[in-house]
C-alpha cells in the first residue's frame, strides 16, 4: 500500500494512470501525451508505477504496453474508505449530539 500511495502522490503518475485506465497504451504514446517532460522521465514514472504494481506491462518486440491494474489500488482504497467512514461516523455522531442538545433546549423552553 505504501508504494501505491507514494506512486499516486505524483500528478504525472496519476495522469498516466488515467490514460491507461481503460485501454492498453504504448510507452511511446504515453510519452507523446507529456511533451513537457523527457522520455527518460516518463520511463521512470512508468517504472515507479510498475514497481508499485499499479500497472501491468506487456512486451511486444521492443515495445512496451501499459494497462492499469485496478487491484493494485485495492489495499489503499480499503484504507481510505475506512478513514472516510470513520470520519463520517464521527460527523454523524456530532450532528446527532447537537440535534439532541437543540431539541432538549426546546423541550425545556416549552415546559416553562
N, CA, C and O atoms as a Tinker XYZ file with bonds, in Angstrom:
   448  protein
     1  N      0.822000   -1.180000    0.000000    73     2
     2  CA     0.000000    0.000000    0.000000    64     1     3
     3  C      0.873000    1.254000    0.000000    63     2     4     5
     4  O      0.550000    2.226000   -0.683000    81     3
     5  N      1.966000    1.248000    0.748000    73     3     6
     6  CA     2.827000    2.421000    0.819000    64     5     7
     7  C      3.370000    2.797000   -0.551000    63     6     8     9
     8  O      3.381000    3.973000   -0.916000    81     7
     9  N      3.821000    1.799000   -1.314000    73     7    10
    10  CA     4.345000    2.077000   -2.658000    64     9    11
    11  C      3.262000    2.665000   -3.555000    63    10    12    13
    12  O      3.523000    3.586000   -4.328000    81    11
    13  N      2.060000    2.135000   -3.451000    73    11    14
    14  CA     0.960000    2.635000   -4.279000    64    13    15
    15  C      0.631000    4.079000   -3.920000    63    14    16    17
    16  O      0.444000    4.911000   -4.807000    81    15
    17  N      0.561000    4.379000   -2.633000    73    15    18
    18  CA     0.253000    5.747000   -2.224000    64    17    19
    19  C      1.354000    6.719000   -2.625000    63    18    20    21
    20  O      1.072000    7.838000   -3.053000    81    19
    21  N      2.609000    6.296000   -2.486000    73    19    22
    22  CA     3.718000    7.152000   -2.929000    64    21    23
    23  C      3.645000    7.374000   -4.437000    63    22    24    25
    24  O      3.883000    8.480000   -4.922000    81    23
    25  N      3.318000    6.326000   -5.165000    73    23    26
    26  CA     3.259000    6.441000   -6.624000    64    25    27
    27  C      2.167000    7.406000   -7.069000    63    26    28    29
    28  O      2.386000    8.211000   -7.975000    81    27
    29  N      1.005000    7.336000   -6.451000    73    27    30
    30  CA    -0.096000    8.209000   -6.887000    64    29    31
    31  C      0.005000    9.613000   -6.298000    63    30    32    33
    32  O     -0.820000   10.473000   -6.607000    81    31
    33  N      0.998000    9.853000   -5.462000    73    31    34
    34  CA     1.196000   11.200000   -4.924000    64    33    35
    35  C      1.666000   12.166000   -6.000000    63    34    36    37
    36  O      1.495000   13.378000   -5.863000    81    35
    37  N      2.250000   11.649000   -7.059000    73    35    38
    38  CA     2.773000   12.491000   -8.137000    64    37    39
    39  C      1.700000   12.746000   -9.192000    63    38    40    41
    40  O      1.089000   11.793000   -9.675000    81    39
    41  N      1.453000   14.004000   -9.564000    73    39    42
    42  CA     0.389000   14.303000  -10.538000    64    41    43
    43  C      0.626000   13.700000  -11.928000    63    42    44    45
    44  O     -0.331000   13.332000  -12.609000    81    43
    45  N      1.867000   13.596000  -12.347000    73    43    46
    46  CA     2.139000   12.991000  -13.658000    64    45    47
    47  C      1.771000   11.518000  -13.639000    63    46    48    49
    48  O      1.176000   11.015000  -14.592000    81    47
    49  N      2.118000   10.819000  -12.561000    73    47    50
    50  CA     1.778000    9.397000  -12.483000    64    49    51
    51  C      0.262000    9.201000  -12.403000    63    50    52    53
    52  O     -0.265000    8.247000  -12.974000    81    51
    53  N     -0.435000   10.085000  -11.708000    73    51    54
    54  CA    -1.907000    9.985000  -11.682000    64    53    55
    55  C     -2.468000   10.171000  -13.090000    63    54    56    57
    56  O     -3.394000    9.467000  -13.493000    81    55
    57  N     -1.905000   11.117000  -13.834000    73    55    58
    58  CA    -2.367000   11.346000  -15.213000    64    57    59
    59  C     -2.087000   10.118000  -16.082000    63    58    60    61
    60  O     -2.902000    9.771000  -16.937000    81    59
    61  N     -0.962000    9.467000  -15.878000    73    59    62
    62  CA    -0.647000    8.244000  -16.628000    64    61    63
    63  C     -1.659000    7.153000  -16.275000    63    62    64    65
    64  O     -2.131000    6.440000  -17.161000    81    63
    65  N     -1.993000    7.019000  -14.997000    73    63    66
    66  CA    -2.973000    6.006000  -14.606000    64    65    67
    67  C     -4.320000    6.249000  -15.273000    63    66    68    69
    68  O     -4.984000    5.302000  -15.694000    81    67
    69  N     -4.721000    7.493000  -15.370000    73    67    70
    70  CA    -5.984000    7.814000  -16.054000    64    69    71
    71  C     -5.877000    7.428000  -17.527000    63    70    72    73
    72  O     -6.819000    6.888000  -18.107000    81    71
    73  N     -4.742000    7.705000  -18.112000    73    71    74
    74  CA    -4.524000    7.394000  -19.529000    64    73    75
    75  C     -4.613000    5.900000  -19.817000    63    74    76    77
    76  O     -5.136000    5.499000  -20.857000    81    75
    77  N     -4.108000    5.076000  -18.907000    73    75    78
    78  CA    -4.079000    3.626000  -19.141000    64    77    79
    79  C     -5.227000    2.908000  -18.434000    63    78    80    81
    80  O     -5.263000    1.678000  -18.396000    81    79
    81  N     -6.155000    3.668000  -17.879000    73    79    82
    82  CA    -7.258000    3.073000  -17.114000    64    81    83
    83  C     -8.135000    2.162000  -17.954000    63    82    84    85
    84  O     -8.488000    1.069000  -17.510000    81    83
    85  N     -8.494000    2.589000  -19.157000    73    83    86
    86  CA    -9.488000    1.866000  -19.946000    64    85    87
    87  C     -8.924000    1.058000  -21.103000    63    86    88    89
    88  O     -9.634000    0.265000  -21.722000    81    87
    89  N     -7.640000    1.263000  -21.394000    73    87    90
    90  CA    -7.065000    0.524000  -22.519000    64    89    91
    91  C     -5.556000    0.437000  -22.370000    63    90    92    93
    92  O     -4.933000    1.202000  -21.634000    81    91
    93  N     -5.002000   -0.502000  -23.078000    73    91    94
    94  CA    -3.557000   -0.685000  -23.108000    64    93    95
    95  C     -2.946000    0.428000  -23.964000    63    94    96    97
    96  O     -3.438000    0.716000  -25.054000    81    95
    97  N     -1.878000    1.047000  -23.470000    73    95    98
    98  CA    -1.255000    2.172000  -24.180000    64    97    99
    99  C      0.250000    1.928000  -24.248000    63    98   100   101
   100  O      0.868000    1.501000  -23.272000    81    99
   101  N      0.827000    2.207000  -25.417000    73    99   102
   102  CA     2.269000    2.009000  -25.571000    64   101   103
   103  C      3.038000    3.100000  -24.824000    63   102   104   105
   104  O      2.537000    4.202000  -24.603000    81   103
   105  N      4.260000    2.761000  -24.447000    73   103   106
   106  CA     5.116000    3.728000  -23.761000    64   105   107
   107  C      5.332000    4.966000  -24.621000    63   106   108   109
   108  O      5.369000    6.087000  -24.113000    81   107
   109  N      5.474000    4.759000  -25.918000    73   107   110
   110  CA     5.661000    5.892000  -26.831000    64   109   111
   111  C      4.468000    6.829000  -26.851000    63   110   112   113
   112  O      4.626000    8.050000  -26.841000    81   111
   113  N      3.272000    6.252000  -26.880000    73   111   114
   114  CA     2.060000    7.076000  -26.867000    64   113   115
   115  C      1.936000    7.823000  -25.540000    63   114   116   117
   116  O      1.521000    8.982000  -25.509000    81   115
   117  N      2.291000    7.162000  -24.462000    73   115   118
   118  CA     2.258000    7.828000  -23.153000    64   117   119
   119  C      3.217000    9.015000  -23.169000    63   118   120   121
   120  O      2.856000   10.112000  -22.743000    81   119
   121  N      4.435000    8.801000  -23.657000    73   119   122
   122  CA     5.428000    9.877000  -23.704000    64   121   123
   123  C      4.945000   11.044000  -24.564000    63   122   124   125
   124  O      5.202000   12.202000  -24.236000    81   123
   125  N      4.248000   10.746000  -25.660000    73   123   126
   126  CA     3.721000   11.805000  -26.527000    64   125   127
   127  C      2.701000   12.685000  -25.807000    63   126   128   129
   128  O      2.568000   13.867000  -26.122000    81   127
   129  N      1.995000   12.122000  -24.861000    73   127   130
   130  CA     0.979000   12.865000  -24.104000    64   129   131
   131  C      1.592000   13.829000  -23.096000    63   130   132   133
   132  O      0.901000   14.691000  -22.552000    81   131
   133  N      2.892000   13.682000  -22.849000    73   131   134
   134  CA     3.580000   14.520000  -21.869000    64   133   135
   135  C      4.795000   15.185000  -22.505000    63   134   136   137
   136  O      5.929000   14.901000  -22.119000    81   135
   137  N      4.567000   16.069000  -23.477000    73   135   138
   138  CA     5.695000   16.688000  -24.187000    64   137   139
   139  C      6.561000   17.583000  -23.300000    63   138   140   141
   140  O      7.697000   17.895000  -23.654000    81   139
   141  N      6.033000   17.991000  -22.159000    73   139   142
   142  CA     6.771000   18.877000  -21.266000    64   141   143
   143  C      7.842000   18.155000  -20.447000    63   142   144   145
   144  O      8.668000   18.797000  -19.799000    81   143
   145  N      7.825000   16.815000  -20.477000    73   143   146
   146  CA     8.861000   16.071000  -19.753000    64   145   147
   147  C      9.579000   15.136000  -20.720000    63   146   148   149
   148  O      9.031000   14.747000  -21.751000    81   147
   149  N     10.800000   14.787000  -20.375000    73   147   150
   150  CA    11.621000   13.947000  -21.261000    64   149   151
   151  C     11.116000   12.501000  -21.273000    63   150   152   153
   152  O     10.429000   12.054000  -20.355000    81   151
   153  N     11.474000   11.797000  -22.325000    73   151   154
   154  CA    11.111000   10.371000  -22.403000    64   153   155
   155  C     11.728000    9.565000  -21.258000    63   154   156   157
   156  O     11.058000    8.697000  -20.700000    81   155
   157  N     13.001000    9.832000  -20.890000    73   155   158
   158  CA    13.539000    9.104000  -19.735000    64   157   159
   159  C     12.740000    9.374000  -18.451000    63   158   160   161
   160  O     12.592000    8.484000  -17.614000    81   159
   161  N     12.234000   10.587000  -18.301000    73   159   162
   162  CA    11.418000   10.886000  -17.111000    64   161   163
   163  C     10.109000   10.107000  -17.158000    63   162   164   165
   164  O      9.657000    9.594000  -16.135000    81   163
   165  N      9.496000   10.015000  -18.340000    73   163   166
   166  CA     8.273000    9.218000  -18.489000    64   165   167
   167  C      8.574000    7.760000  -18.169000    63   166   168   169
   168  O      7.795000    7.097000  -17.484000    81   167
   169  N      9.700000    7.261000  -18.663000    73   167   170
   170  CA    10.095000    5.874000  -18.379000    64   169   171
   171  C     10.263000    5.653000  -16.880000    63   170   172   173
   172  O      9.878000    4.605000  -16.361000    81   171
   173  N     10.827000    6.619000  -16.188000    73   171   174
   174  CA    10.996000    6.492000  -14.743000    64   173   175
   175  C      9.627000    6.442000  -14.052000    63   174   176   177
   176  O      9.428000    5.649000  -13.132000    81   175
   177  N      8.691000    7.281000  -14.490000    73   175   178
   178  CA     7.341000    7.246000  -13.923000    64   177   179
   179  C      6.697000    5.873000  -14.158000    63   178   180   181
   180  O      6.053000    5.325000  -13.264000    81   179
   181  N      6.875000    5.330000  -15.350000    73   179   182
   182  CA     6.311000    4.016000  -15.658000    64   181   183
   183  C      6.958000    2.921000  -14.812000    63   182   184   185
   184  O      6.273000    1.995000  -14.375000    81   183
   185  N      8.259000    3.015000  -14.577000    73   183   186
   186  CA     8.933000    2.043000  -13.702000    64   185   187
   187  C      8.384000    2.132000  -12.280000    63   186   188   189
   188  O      8.179000    1.111000  -11.624000    81   187
   189  N      8.148000    3.352000  -11.807000    73   187   190
   190  CA     7.597000    3.535000  -10.459000    64   189   191
   191  C      6.215000    2.921000  -10.359000    63   190   192   193
   192  O      5.907000    2.238000   -9.382000    81   191
   193  N      5.374000    3.159000  -11.367000    73   191   194
   194  CA     4.015000    2.596000  -11.374000    64   193   195
   195  C      4.049000    1.070000  -11.456000    63   194   196   197
   196  O      3.230000    0.389000  -10.838000    81   195
   197  N      4.998000    0.544000  -12.220000    73   195   198
   198  CA     5.144000   -0.907000  -12.339000    64   197   199
   199  C      5.619000   -1.505000  -11.015000    63   198   200   201
   200  O      5.091000   -2.522000  -10.565000    81   199
   201  N      6.603000   -0.881000  -10.402000    73   199   202
   202  CA     7.129000   -1.369000   -9.126000    64   201   203
   203  C      6.057000   -1.339000   -8.035000    63   202   204   205
   204  O      6.038000   -2.195000   -7.150000    81   203
   205  N      5.169000   -0.351000   -8.106000    73   203   206
   206  CA     4.078000   -0.247000   -7.128000    64   205   207
   207  C      2.931000   -1.191000   -7.467000    63   206   208   209
   208  O      1.935000   -1.257000   -6.747000    81   207
   209  N      3.080000   -1.918000   -8.565000    73   207   210
   210  CA     2.076000   -2.881000   -9.039000    64   209   211
   211  C      0.744000   -2.215000   -9.387000    63   210   212   213
   212  O     -0.328000   -2.787000   -9.185000    81   211
   213  N      0.838000   -1.001000   -9.911000    73   211   214
   214  CA    -0.364000   -0.275000  -10.328000    64   213   215
   215  C     -0.650000   -0.440000  -11.814000    63   214   216   217
   216  O     -1.763000   -0.176000  -12.269000    81   215
   217  N      0.355000   -0.875000  -12.571000    73   215   218
   218  CA     0.160000   -1.138000  -13.997000    64   217   219
   219  C      0.767000   -2.481000  -14.354000    63   218   220   221
   220  O      1.720000   -2.946000  -13.729000    81   219
   221  N      0.192000   -3.088000  -15.371000    73   219   222
   222  CA     0.764000   -4.289000  -15.976000    64   221   223
   223  C      1.502000   -3.849000  -17.227000    63   222   224   225
   224  O      1.113000   -2.884000  -17.886000    81   223
   225  N      2.566000   -4.564000  -17.546000    73   223   226
   226  CA     3.358000   -4.270000  -18.739000    64   225   227
   227  C      3.341000   -5.493000  -19.632000    63   226   228   229
   228  O      3.568000   -6.615000  -19.177000    81   227
   229  N      3.068000   -5.264000  -20.922000    73   227   230
   230  CA     3.145000   -6.338000  -21.908000    64   229   231
   231  C      4.184000   -5.936000  -22.936000    63   230   232   233
   232  O      4.123000   -4.845000  -23.503000    81   231
   233  N      5.131000   -6.819000  -23.168000    73   231   234
   234  CA     6.166000   -6.536000  -24.160000    64   233   235
   235  C      5.797000   -7.187000  -25.481000    63   234   236   237
   236  O      5.347000   -8.331000  -25.537000    81   235
   237  N      6.002000   -6.427000  -26.530000    73   235   238
   238  CA     5.799000   -6.937000  -27.895000    64   237   239
   239  C      6.988000   -6.446000  -28.714000    63   238   240   241
   240  O      7.013000   -5.303000  -29.171000    81   239
   241  N      7.964000   -7.318000  -28.892000    73   239   242
   242  CA     9.197000   -6.899000  -29.555000    64   241   243
   243  C      9.911000   -5.896000  -28.666000    63   242   244   245
   244  O     10.153000   -6.153000  -27.487000    81   243
   245  N     10.244000   -4.759000  -29.241000    73   243   246
   246  CA    10.927000   -3.743000  -28.439000    64   245   247
   247  C      9.948000   -2.700000  -27.875000    63   246   248   249
   248  O     10.369000   -1.685000  -27.321000    81   247
   249  N      8.668000   -2.955000  -28.018000    73   247   250
   250  CA     7.640000   -2.034000  -27.498000    64   249   251
   251  C      7.073000   -2.558000  -26.184000    63   250   252   253
   252  O      7.014000   -3.764000  -25.944000    81   251
   253  N      6.659000   -1.612000  -25.341000    73   251   254
   254  CA     6.009000   -1.954000  -24.069000    64   253   255
   255  C      4.647000   -1.288000  -24.039000    63   254   256   257
   256  O      4.477000   -0.129000  -24.417000    81   255
   257  N      3.686000   -2.069000  -23.575000    73   255   258
   258  CA     2.311000   -1.579000  -23.458000    64   257   259
   259  C      1.898000   -1.645000  -21.989000    63   258   260   261
   260  O      2.182000   -2.618000  -21.290000    81   259
   261  N      1.229000   -0.600000  -21.541000    73   259   262
   262  CA     0.849000   -0.482000  -20.131000    64   261   263
   263  C     -0.661000   -0.426000  -19.990000    63   262   264   265
   264  O     -1.368000    0.132000  -20.829000    81   263
   265  N     -1.129000   -1.016000  -18.909000    73   263   266
   266  CA    -2.551000   -1.022000  -18.586000    64   265   267
   267  C     -2.709000   -0.989000  -17.067000    63   266   268   269
   268  O     -1.925000   -1.602000  -16.343000    81   267
   269  N     -3.715000   -0.277000  -16.596000    73   267   270
   270  CA    -3.982000   -0.174000  -15.168000    64   269   271
   271  C     -4.257000   -1.540000  -14.550000    63   270   272   273
   272  O     -4.935000   -2.373000  -15.153000    81   271
   273  N     -3.733000   -1.768000  -13.349000    73   271   274
   274  CA    -4.068000   -2.935000  -12.532000    64   273   275
   275  C     -4.953000   -2.412000  -11.407000    63   274   276   277
   276  O     -4.424000   -1.998000  -10.375000    81   275
   277  N     -6.274000   -2.410000  -11.560000    73   275   278
   278  CA    -7.144000   -1.843000  -10.525000    64   277   279
   279  C     -6.913000   -2.464000   -9.152000    63   278   280   281
   280  O     -7.033000   -1.792000   -8.127000    81   279
   281  N     -6.579000   -3.755000   -9.141000    73   279   282
   282  CA    -6.350000   -4.410000   -7.859000    64   281   283
   283  C     -5.110000   -3.862000   -7.152000    63   282   284   285
   284  O     -4.935000   -4.066000   -5.951000    81   283
   285  N     -4.257000   -3.171000   -7.895000    73   283   286
   286  CA    -3.073000   -2.567000   -7.289000    64   285   287
   287  C     -3.416000   -1.472000   -6.300000    63   286   288   289
   288  O     -2.636000   -1.172000   -5.396000    81   287
   289  N     -4.577000   -0.880000   -6.472000    73   287   290
   290  CA    -5.026000    0.186000   -5.564000    64   289   291
   291  C     -5.976000   -0.328000   -4.489000    63   290   292   293
   292  O     -6.392000    0.442000   -3.623000    81   291
   293  N     -6.324000   -1.596000   -4.525000    73   291   294
   294  CA    -7.356000   -2.134000   -3.637000    64   293   295
   295  C     -7.041000   -1.905000   -2.165000    63   294   296   297
   296  O     -7.915000   -1.467000   -1.416000    81   295
   297  N     -5.827000   -2.187000   -1.735000    73   295   298
   298  CA    -5.480000   -2.027000   -0.324000    64   297   299
   299  C     -5.544000   -0.556000    0.085000    63   298   300   301
   300  O     -6.030000   -0.226000    1.167000    81   299
   301  N     -5.052000    0.322000   -0.784000    73   299   302
   302  CA    -5.097000    1.757000   -0.485000    64   301   303
   303  C     -6.537000    2.257000   -0.444000    63   302   304   305
   304  O     -6.892000    3.066000    0.413000    81   303
   305  N     -7.362000    1.777000   -1.365000    73   303   306
   306  CA    -8.771000    2.172000   -1.387000    64   305   307
   307  C     -9.465000    1.718000   -0.112000    63   306   308   309
   308  O    -10.231000    2.480000    0.479000    81   307
   309  N     -9.209000    0.497000    0.317000    73   307   310
   310  CA    -9.799000   -0.013000    1.556000    64   309   311
   311  C     -9.390000    0.859000    2.745000    63   310   312   313
   312  O    -10.222000    1.204000    3.584000    81   311
   313  N     -8.118000    1.210000    2.809000    73   311   314
   314  CA    -7.634000    2.070000    3.881000    64   313   315
   315  C     -8.339000    3.422000    3.852000    63   314   316   317
   316  O     -8.815000    3.897000    4.883000    81   315
   317  N     -8.408000    4.040000    2.679000    73   315   318
   318  CA    -9.039000    5.362000    2.571000    64   317   319
   319  C    -10.531000    5.295000    2.874000    63   318   320   321
   320  O    -11.078000    6.202000    3.500000    81   319
   321  N    -11.195000    4.226000    2.434000    73   319   322
   322  CA   -12.618000    4.074000    2.753000    64   321   323
   323  C    -12.830000    3.941000    4.256000    63   322   324   325
   324  O    -13.793000    4.479000    4.802000    81   323
   325  N    -11.933000    3.227000    4.920000    73   323   326
   326  CA   -12.020000    3.088000    6.375000    64   325   327
   327  C    -11.862000    4.452000    7.039000    63   326   328   329
   328  O    -12.617000    4.803000    7.945000    81   327
   329  N    -10.881000    5.210000    6.583000    73   327   330
   330  CA   -10.664000    6.546000    7.150000    64   329   331
   331  C    -11.880000    7.429000    6.901000    63   330   332   333
   332  O    -12.315000    8.157000    7.794000    81   331
   333  N    -12.428000    7.366000    5.693000    73   331   334
   334  CA   -13.585000    8.178000    5.330000    64   333   335
   335  C    -14.801000    7.781000    6.152000    63   334   336   337
   336  O    -15.500000    8.651000    6.671000    81   335
   337  N    -15.067000    6.485000    6.281000    73   335   338
   338  CA   -16.249000    6.047000    7.017000    64   337   339
   339  C    -16.124000    6.392000    8.495000    63   338   340   341
   340  O    -17.123000    6.705000    9.143000    81   339
   341  N    -14.904000    6.338000    9.038000    73   339   342
   342  CA   -14.690000    6.731000   10.432000    64   341   343
   343  C    -15.000000    8.210000   10.605000    63   342   344   345
   344  O    -15.651000    8.598000   11.576000    81   343
   345  N    -14.544000    9.032000    9.679000    73   343   346
   346  CA   -14.824000   10.473000    9.747000    64   345   347
   347  C    -16.315000   10.737000    9.615000    63   346   348   349
   348  O    -16.864000   11.577000   10.329000    81   347
   349  N    -16.971000   10.029000    8.708000    73   347   350
   350  CA   -18.415000   10.207000    8.551000    64   349   351
   351  C    -19.174000    9.780000    9.793000    63   350   352   353
   352  O    -20.160000   10.414000   10.168000    81   351
   353  N    -18.722000    8.712000   10.434000    73   351   354
   354  CA   -19.365000    8.256000   11.666000    64   353   355
   355  C    -19.231000    9.302000   12.760000    63   354   356   357
   356  O    -20.185000    9.576000   13.488000    81   355
   357  N    -18.038000    9.888000   12.875000    73   355   358
   358  CA   -17.838000   10.940000   13.873000    64   357   359
   359  C    -18.722000   12.148000   13.573000    63   358   360   361
   360  O    -19.327000   12.717000   14.481000    81   359
   361  N    -18.797000   12.535000   12.311000    73   359   362
   362  CA   -19.632000   13.665000   11.912000    64   361   363
   363  C    -21.096000   13.381000   12.231000    63   362   364   365
   364  O    -21.796000   14.244000   12.761000    81   363
   365  N    -21.557000   12.182000   11.914000    73   363   366
   366  CA   -22.942000   11.806000   12.208000    64   365   367
   367  C    -23.199000   11.861000   13.710000    63   366   368   369
   368  O    -24.222000   12.388000   14.148000    81   367
   369  N    -22.283000   11.323000   14.490000    73   367   370
   370  CA   -22.435000   11.321000   15.947000    64   369   371
   371  C    -22.521000   12.754000   16.471000    63   370   372   373
   372  O    -23.370000   13.059000   17.308000    81   371
   373  N    -21.657000   13.621000   15.989000    73   371   374
   374  CA   -21.651000   15.018000   16.431000    64   373   375
   375  C    -22.942000   15.726000   16.030000    63   374   376   377
   376  O    -23.503000   16.488000   16.818000    81   375
   377  N    -23.417000   15.478000   14.808000    73   375   378
   378  CA   -24.662000   16.097000   14.350000    64   377   379
   379  C    -25.839000   15.622000   15.195000    63   378   380   381
   380  O    -26.700000   16.420000   15.565000    81   379
   381  N    -25.877000   14.335000   15.498000    73   379   382
   382  CA   -26.961000   13.799000   16.332000    64   381   383
   383  C    -26.894000   14.366000   17.740000    63   382   384   385
   384  O    -27.928000   14.650000   18.344000    81   383
   385  N    -25.677000   14.535000   18.272000    73   383   386
   386  CA   -25.498000   15.102000   19.610000    64   385   387
   387  C    -25.993000   16.550000   19.643000    63   386   388   389
   388  O    -26.690000   16.955000   20.574000    81   387
   389  N    -25.628000   17.321000   18.621000    73   387   390
   390  CA   -26.074000   18.718000   18.555000    64   389   391
   391  C    -27.583000   18.811000   18.393000    63   390   392   393
   392  O    -28.226000   19.654000   19.018000    81   391
   393  N    -28.152000   17.943000   17.552000    73   391   394
   394  CA   -29.600000   17.969000   17.364000    64   393   395
   395  C    -30.312000   17.598000   18.661000    63   394   396   397
   396  O    -31.318000   18.207000   19.024000    81   395
   397  N    -29.783000   16.602000   19.350000    73   395   398
   398  CA   -30.370000   16.195000   20.624000    64   397   399
   399  C    -30.296000   17.343000   21.627000    63   398   400   401
   400  O    -31.259000   17.603000   22.348000    81   399
   401  N    -29.150000   18.030000   21.673000    73   399   402
   402  CA   -28.989000   19.165000   22.593000    64   401   403
   403  C    -29.950000   20.276000   22.209000    63   402   404   405
   404  O    -30.548000   20.899000   23.086000    81   403
   405  N    -30.109000   20.534000   20.938000    73   403   406
   406  CA   -31.019000   21.581000   20.452000    64   405   407
   407  C    -32.472000   21.215000   20.752000    63   406   408   409
   408  O    -33.239000   22.059000   21.215000    81   407
   409  N    -32.849000   19.981000   20.495000    73   407   410
   410  CA   -34.209000   19.504000   20.753000    64   409   411
   411  C    -34.494000   19.527000   22.245000    63   410   412   413
   412  O    -35.597000   19.879000   22.662000    81   411
   413  N    -33.516000   19.159000   23.044000    73   411   414
   414  CA   -33.656000   19.190000   24.501000    64   413   415
   415  C    -33.908000   20.597000   25.012000    63   414   416   417
   416  O    -34.702000   20.787000   25.934000    81   415
   417  N    -33.229000   21.608000   24.415000    73   415   418
   418  CA   -33.431000   23.005000   24.792000    64   417   419
   419  C    -34.855000   23.434000   24.503000    63   418   420   421
   420  O    -35.455000   24.143000   25.312000    81   419
   421  N    -35.416000   23.024000   23.370000    73   419   422
   422  CA   -36.776000   23.424000   23.025000    64   421   423
   423  C    -37.775000   22.787000   23.970000    63   422   424   425
   424  O    -38.767000   23.412000   24.347000    81   423
   425  N    -37.514000   21.532000   24.358000    73   423   426
   426  CA   -38.424000   20.859000   25.296000    64   425   427
   427  C    -38.444000   21.584000   26.636000    63   426   428   429
   428  O    -39.499000   21.725000   27.254000    81   427
   429  N    -37.288000   22.038000   27.080000    73   427   430
   430  CA   -37.204000   22.737000   28.360000    64   429   431
   431  C    -37.953000   24.067000   28.277000    63   430   432   433
   432  O    -38.688000   24.426000   29.197000    81   431
   433  N    -37.765000   24.808000   27.162000    73   431   434
   434  CA   -38.445000   26.100000   26.995000    64   433   435
   435  C    -39.946000   25.908000   26.911000    63   434   436   437
   436  O    -40.711000   26.693000   27.472000    81   435
   437  N    -40.372000   24.857000   26.207000    73   435   438
   438  CA   -41.799000   24.602000   26.023000    64   437   439
   439  C    -42.481000   24.240000   27.332000    63   438   440   441
   440  O    -43.684000   24.461000   27.476000    81   439
   441  N    -41.754000   23.696000   28.278000    73   439   442
   442  CA   -42.386000   23.291000   29.538000    64   441   443
   443  C    -42.400000   24.426000   30.565000    63   442   444   445
   444  O    -42.996000   24.274000   31.631000    81   443
   445  N    -41.751000   25.572000   30.264000    73   443   446
   446  CA   -41.747000   26.691000   31.198000    64   445   447
   447  C    -43.007000   27.451000   31.147000    63   446   448
   448  O    -43.168000   28.430000   31.876000    81   447
